[in-house]
Amino acid sequence: MPGQRVEAATSVPGDVMKSPFEFKQHGQCGRWVSSAYPHMATCVDDLAFLMAMASKTNVHGPASYMMNTGFLLPGFPCMGAWISYALGSLNSNLPTFVVLPDSKGYPYNQKGNFSSGFLPVTHQGTIIKPSAPNPISDLFPPASASYITKDSERDGLALLNKLNRRHLEQWPGDSRLDARIASYELAAKLQLSAPEVLDLSGETDATKNSMASTRNQRKTSGAVACSRAG
């Protein structure tokens, strides 16, 4: 709160720089939006604002867990995992919970932010990198593995499924193995469905223009922030 002592676990609090961006109220709801996000400012009445969030720490690592799971320590399910666990999926060919990380890298705690925690492993996030040559890692065999054919891959997966099912019978209730079997089955379906879903060439011009505008906005915001910080 203004006027109160600021506690910092990793450094001594110093002067706080005033935001280099102008804030204005927008929409009928009157929400404040930075000038760094002019397009977002036009749709504040269509957004949900959660104003009751508070953190118990100012350290990035624990705060990252706090933001995604509600707890400071690792080992708890993130929000996406809880939603997947509660609602399931209406589409058996696509993952229920997907993660679109920043192209510059993962946040603090890396993939720990998208963990299923103590829930079955099948509810953890599937990471998709839209700008990568292979948006879903390890979905297809590497190009150098020419000896892997469609027939050999199908036979290998069938054998693997048979062995896993036999092992599961010996260890009933092991959610880790059950989730792994489910992940292999989903991966086989994704090999057919993912290329079409991730192919943006068929999108309308309006959608493509909107995507390009968003990318430019991010670049401009980043450039302004860097120049002001410097």
Tab-separated table of C-alpha atoms in Angstrom:
chain	number	residue	atom	x	y	z
A	1	MET	CA	0.000	0.000	0.000
A	2	PRO	CA	1.231	3.573	-0.668
A	3	GLY	CA	3.125	4.997	2.280
A	4	GLN	CA	3.809	1.613	3.868
A	5	ARG	CA	7.166	-0.139	4.088
A	6	VAL	CA	7.991	-2.326	1.090
A	7	GLU	CA	9.452	-5.737	1.921
A	8	ALA	CA	11.862	-7.185	-0.624
A	9	ALA	CA	13.345	-10.633	-0.129
A	10	THR	CA	16.182	-10.370	-2.623
A	11	SER	CA	17.151	-6.691	-2.631
A	12	VAL	CA	16.777	-3.342	-0.897
A	13	PRO	CA	13.766	-1.403	-2.247
A	14	GLY	CA	14.744	1.703	-4.161
A	15	ASP	CA	12.934	4.414	-6.074
A	16	VAL	CA	10.201	3.204	-8.397
A	17	MET	CA	10.219	4.618	-11.932
A	18	LYS	CA	6.990	6.115	-13.148
A	19	SER	CA	5.401	4.182	-16.007
A	20	PRO	CA	6.545	5.545	-19.383
A	21	PHE	CA	3.102	4.712	-20.807
A	22	GLU	CA	-0.039	6.770	-20.444
A	23	PHE	CA	-3.085	5.138	-18.825
A	24	LYS	CA	-6.682	6.025	-19.733
A	25	GLN	CA	-10.113	4.657	-18.926
A	26	HIS	CA	-11.906	2.848	-21.755
A	27	GLY	CA	-15.281	1.297	-22.515
A	28	GLN	CA	-18.479	1.421	-20.518
A	29	CYS	CA	-16.736	-0.410	-17.656
A	30	GLY	CA	-14.117	2.350	-17.432
A	31	ARG	CA	-11.137	0.033	-17.079
A	32	TRP	CA	-7.696	1.590	-17.139
A	33	VAL	CA	-5.496	0.436	-20.043
A	34	SER	CA	-1.934	1.384	-20.927
A	35	SER	CA	-1.206	3.131	-24.211
A	36	ALA	CA	1.071	0.161	-24.963
A	37	TYR	CA	-2.081	-1.879	-25.710
A	38	PRO	CA	-4.266	0.289	-27.974
A	39	HIS	CA	-6.142	-2.656	-29.513
A	40	MET	CA	-6.915	-4.234	-26.145
A	41	ALA	CA	-8.344	-0.897	-25.037
A	42	THR	CA	-11.088	-1.204	-27.667
A	43	CYS	CA	-12.512	-4.441	-26.235
A	44	VAL	CA	-12.337	-4.029	-22.452
A	45	ASP	CA	-16.101	-4.505	-22.184
A	46	ASP	CA	-15.639	-8.024	-23.583
A	47	LEU	CA	-12.865	-8.981	-21.133
A	48	ALA	CA	-13.084	-10.419	-17.634
A	49	PHE	CA	-10.963	-8.588	-15.043
A	50	LEU	CA	-9.969	-10.449	-11.878
A	51	MET	CA	-9.265	-7.664	-9.409
A	52	ALA	CA	-8.896	-9.737	-6.232
A	53	MET	CA	-5.498	-11.304	-6.929
A	54	ALA	CA	-2.727	-10.795	-4.390
A	55	SER	CA	0.696	-12.400	-4.032
A	56	LYS	CA	2.438	-13.549	-0.875
A	57	THR	CA	5.895	-12.958	-2.333
A	58	ASN	CA	7.745	-10.600	-4.651
A	59	VAL	CA	10.262	-13.281	-5.719
A	60	HIS	CA	9.692	-14.281	-9.334
A	61	GLY	CA	9.965	-18.065	-8.945
A	62	PRO	CA	7.427	-18.590	-6.149
A	63	ALA	CA	5.257	-15.790	-7.585
A	64	SER	CA	5.102	-17.663	-10.898
A	65	TYR	CA	3.785	-20.746	-9.086
A	66	MET	CA	1.382	-18.524	-7.162
A	67	MET	CA	-0.016	-17.015	-10.348
A	68	ASN	CA	-0.545	-20.351	-12.109
A	69	THR	CA	-1.477	-22.676	-9.246
A	70	GLY	CA	-2.455	-20.505	-6.284
A	71	PHE	CA	0.428	-21.854	-4.167
A	72	LEU	CA	4.003	-20.706	-3.602
A	73	LEU	CA	5.492	-24.204	-3.711
A	74	PRO	CA	5.670	-26.617	-6.673
A	75	GLY	CA	3.589	-29.777	-6.867
A	76	PHE	CA	0.123	-28.265	-7.240
A	77	PRO	CA	-2.043	-28.386	-10.411
A	78	CYS	CA	-2.208	-25.259	-12.537
A	79	MET	CA	-5.512	-23.730	-13.586
A	80	GLY	CA	-5.470	-25.379	-17.016
A	81	ALA	CA	-5.009	-28.813	-15.444
A	82	TRP	CA	-7.918	-28.230	-13.061
A	83	ILE	CA	-10.174	-27.161	-15.943
A	84	SER	CA	-9.149	-30.219	-17.956
A	85	TYR	CA	-9.800	-32.451	-14.932
A	86	ALA	CA	-13.210	-30.895	-14.249
A	87	LEU	CA	-14.631	-30.465	-17.750
A	88	GLY	CA	-12.790	-32.989	-19.905
A	89	SER	CA	-12.815	-32.606	-23.678
A	90	LEU	CA	-15.386	-32.748	-26.452
A	91	ASN	CA	-12.697	-33.593	-29.019
A	92	SER	CA	-10.742	-36.833	-28.765
A	93	ASN	CA	-8.266	-35.805	-31.480
A	94	LEU	CA	-6.859	-32.720	-29.735
A	95	PRO	CA	-5.437	-32.081	-26.252
A	96	THR	CA	-7.733	-30.469	-23.696
A	97	PHE	CA	-5.136	-28.115	-22.237
A	98	VAL	CA	-2.619	-26.415	-24.541
A	99	VAL	CA	0.106	-23.892	-23.711
A	100	LEU	CA	1.333	-21.193	-26.128
A	101	PRO	CA	4.607	-19.952	-24.565
A	102	ASP	CA	6.322	-16.717	-25.459
A	103	SER	CA	8.593	-17.211	-28.464
A	104	LYS	CA	11.468	-15.741	-26.403
A	105	GLY	CA	11.302	-18.513	-23.824
A	106	TYR	CA	9.424	-19.985	-20.890
A	107	PRO	CA	8.589	-18.043	-17.717
A	108	TYR	CA	10.200	-18.718	-14.352
A	109	ASN	CA	9.961	-22.395	-13.342
A	110	GLN	CA	9.773	-23.373	-16.997
A	111	LYS	CA	7.260	-26.177	-17.612
A	112	GLY	CA	6.488	-26.391	-13.909
A	113	ASN	CA	3.911	-23.658	-14.527
A	114	PHE	CA	1.856	-26.037	-16.665
A	115	SER	CA	2.055	-29.122	-14.456
A	116	SER	CA	-0.861	-31.354	-13.474
A	117	GLY	CA	0.603	-31.618	-9.965
A	118	PHE	CA	-1.104	-34.400	-8.018
A	119	LEU	CA	-3.824	-34.817	-10.675
A	120	PRO	CA	-3.432	-37.563	-13.303
A	121	VAL	CA	-0.583	-36.687	-15.650
A	122	THR	CA	-2.905	-36.672	-18.648
A	123	HIS	CA	-4.139	-33.223	-17.541
A	124	GLN	CA	-0.792	-31.428	-17.872
A	125	GLY	CA	-0.408	-28.843	-20.620
A	126	THR	CA	0.566	-29.724	-24.183
A	127	ILE	CA	3.096	-27.114	-25.318
A	128	ILE	CA	2.616	-25.717	-28.822
A	129	LYS	CA	5.165	-23.383	-30.417
A	130	PRO	CA	3.379	-21.894	-33.453
A	131	SER	CA	6.500	-20.264	-34.924
A	132	ALA	CA	8.677	-23.407	-34.688
A	133	PRO	CA	9.219	-25.738	-37.671
A	134	ASN	CA	7.601	-28.476	-35.564
A	135	PRO	CA	5.038	-26.753	-33.298
A	136	ILE	CA	4.582	-29.903	-31.180
A	137	SER	CA	7.925	-31.426	-30.178
A	138	ASP	CA	8.595	-35.083	-31.006
A	139	LEU	CA	5.221	-35.556	-32.681
A	140	PHE	CA	6.822	-36.829	-35.883
A	141	PRO	CA	10.034	-38.836	-36.390
A	142	PRO	CA	13.108	-36.722	-37.260
A	143	ALA	CA	13.831	-36.253	-40.942
A	144	SER	CA	17.132	-38.098	-40.544
A	145	ALA	CA	15.330	-41.268	-39.408
A	146	SER	CA	14.479	-42.476	-42.900
A	147	TYR	CA	14.314	-46.054	-41.638
A	148	ILE	CA	11.090	-45.216	-39.747
A	149	THR	CA	8.188	-45.812	-42.100
A	150	LYS	CA	4.465	-45.477	-41.494
A	151	ASP	CA	4.146	-49.255	-41.319
A	152	SER	CA	7.045	-49.696	-38.884
A	153	GLU	CA	5.784	-46.842	-36.716
A	154	ARG	CA	2.294	-48.359	-36.625
A	155	ASP	CA	3.668	-51.784	-35.686
A	156	GLY	CA	5.925	-50.263	-33.043
A	157	LEU	CA	3.060	-48.351	-31.441
A	158	ALA	CA	0.881	-51.469	-31.464
A	159	LEU	CA	3.615	-53.455	-29.691
A	160	LEU	CA	4.207	-50.650	-27.204
A	161	ASN	CA	0.503	-50.452	-26.433
A	162	LYS	CA	0.342	-54.209	-25.890
A	163	LEU	CA	3.298	-54.148	-23.469
A	164	ASN	CA	1.952	-51.125	-21.608
A	165	ARG	CA	-1.499	-52.690	-21.225
A	166	ARG	CA	0.048	-55.875	-19.882
A	167	HIS	CA	2.148	-53.881	-17.403
A	168	LEU	CA	-0.889	-51.829	-16.362
A	169	GLU	CA	-2.740	-55.011	-15.422
A	170	GLN	CA	0.020	-55.712	-12.883
A	171	TRP	CA	-0.166	-52.201	-11.437
A	172	PRO	CA	-3.844	-51.149	-11.468
A	173	GLY	CA	-4.558	-47.590	-10.444
A	174	ASP	CA	-1.179	-46.213	-11.557
A	175	SER	CA	-2.303	-42.973	-13.178
A	176	ARG	CA	1.168	-42.258	-14.556
A	177	LEU	CA	1.187	-45.308	-16.806
A	178	ASP	CA	-2.455	-44.852	-17.738
A	179	ALA	CA	-1.720	-41.243	-18.712
A	180	ARG	CA	1.304	-42.294	-20.748
A	181	ILE	CA	-0.805	-44.802	-22.698
A	182	ALA	CA	-3.390	-42.080	-23.303
A	183	SER	CA	-0.671	-39.656	-24.434
A	184	TYR	CA	0.640	-42.146	-27.011
A	185	GLU	CA	-2.875	-42.676	-28.331
A	186	LEU	CA	-3.469	-38.915	-28.517
A	187	ALA	CA	-0.109	-38.398	-30.246
A	188	ALA	CA	-1.118	-40.878	-32.948
A	189	LYS	CA	-4.338	-38.921	-33.504
A	190	LEU	CA	-2.457	-35.619	-33.474
A	191	GLN	CA	-0.244	-36.785	-36.310
A	192	LEU	CA	-3.374	-36.632	-38.466
A	193	SER	CA	-5.243	-33.692	-36.918
A	194	ALA	CA	-2.467	-31.287	-35.838
A	195	PRO	CA	-1.123	-30.370	-39.322
A	196	GLU	CA	-4.579	-29.186	-40.377
A	197	VAL	CA	-5.321	-27.398	-37.105
A	198	LEU	CA	-1.958	-25.577	-37.054
A	199	ASP	CA	-2.039	-24.625	-40.747
A	200	LEU	CA	-2.999	-20.934	-40.779
A	201	SER	CA	-2.833	-20.536	-44.559
A	202	GLY	CA	-6.570	-21.183	-44.849
A	203	GLU	CA	-7.567	-18.429	-42.426
A	204	THR	CA	-9.471	-15.393	-43.687
A	205	ASP	CA	-7.689	-12.163	-44.591
A	206	ALA	CA	-9.324	-10.470	-41.590
A	207	THR	CA	-7.842	-13.061	-39.223
A	208	LYS	CA	-4.399	-12.822	-40.828
A	209	ASN	CA	-4.466	-9.017	-40.621
A	210	SER	CA	-5.451	-9.213	-36.973
A	211	MET	CA	-2.587	-11.618	-36.241
A	212	ALA	CA	-0.103	-9.362	-38.037
A	213	SER	CA	-1.378	-6.335	-36.133
A	214	THR	CA	-0.948	-8.134	-32.822
A	215	ARG	CA	2.620	-9.124	-33.694
A	216	ASN	CA	3.498	-5.564	-34.688
A	217	GLN	CA	1.937	-4.223	-31.510
A	218	ARG	CA	4.065	-6.557	-29.403
A	219	LYS	CA	7.227	-5.559	-31.263
A	220	THR	CA	6.443	-1.863	-30.930
A	221	SER	CA	5.613	-2.157	-27.237
A	222	GLY	CA	8.840	-4.068	-26.610
A	223	ALA	CA	10.922	-1.526	-28.551
A	224	VAL	CA	9.390	1.401	-26.642
A	225	ALA	CA	9.927	-0.309	-23.312
A	226	CYS	CA	13.567	-1.022	-24.125
A	227	SER	CA	14.269	2.510	-25.340
A	228	ARG	CA	12.664	4.080	-22.270
A	229	ALA	CA	14.415	1.683	-19.912
A	230	GLY	CA	17.739	2.402	-21.572
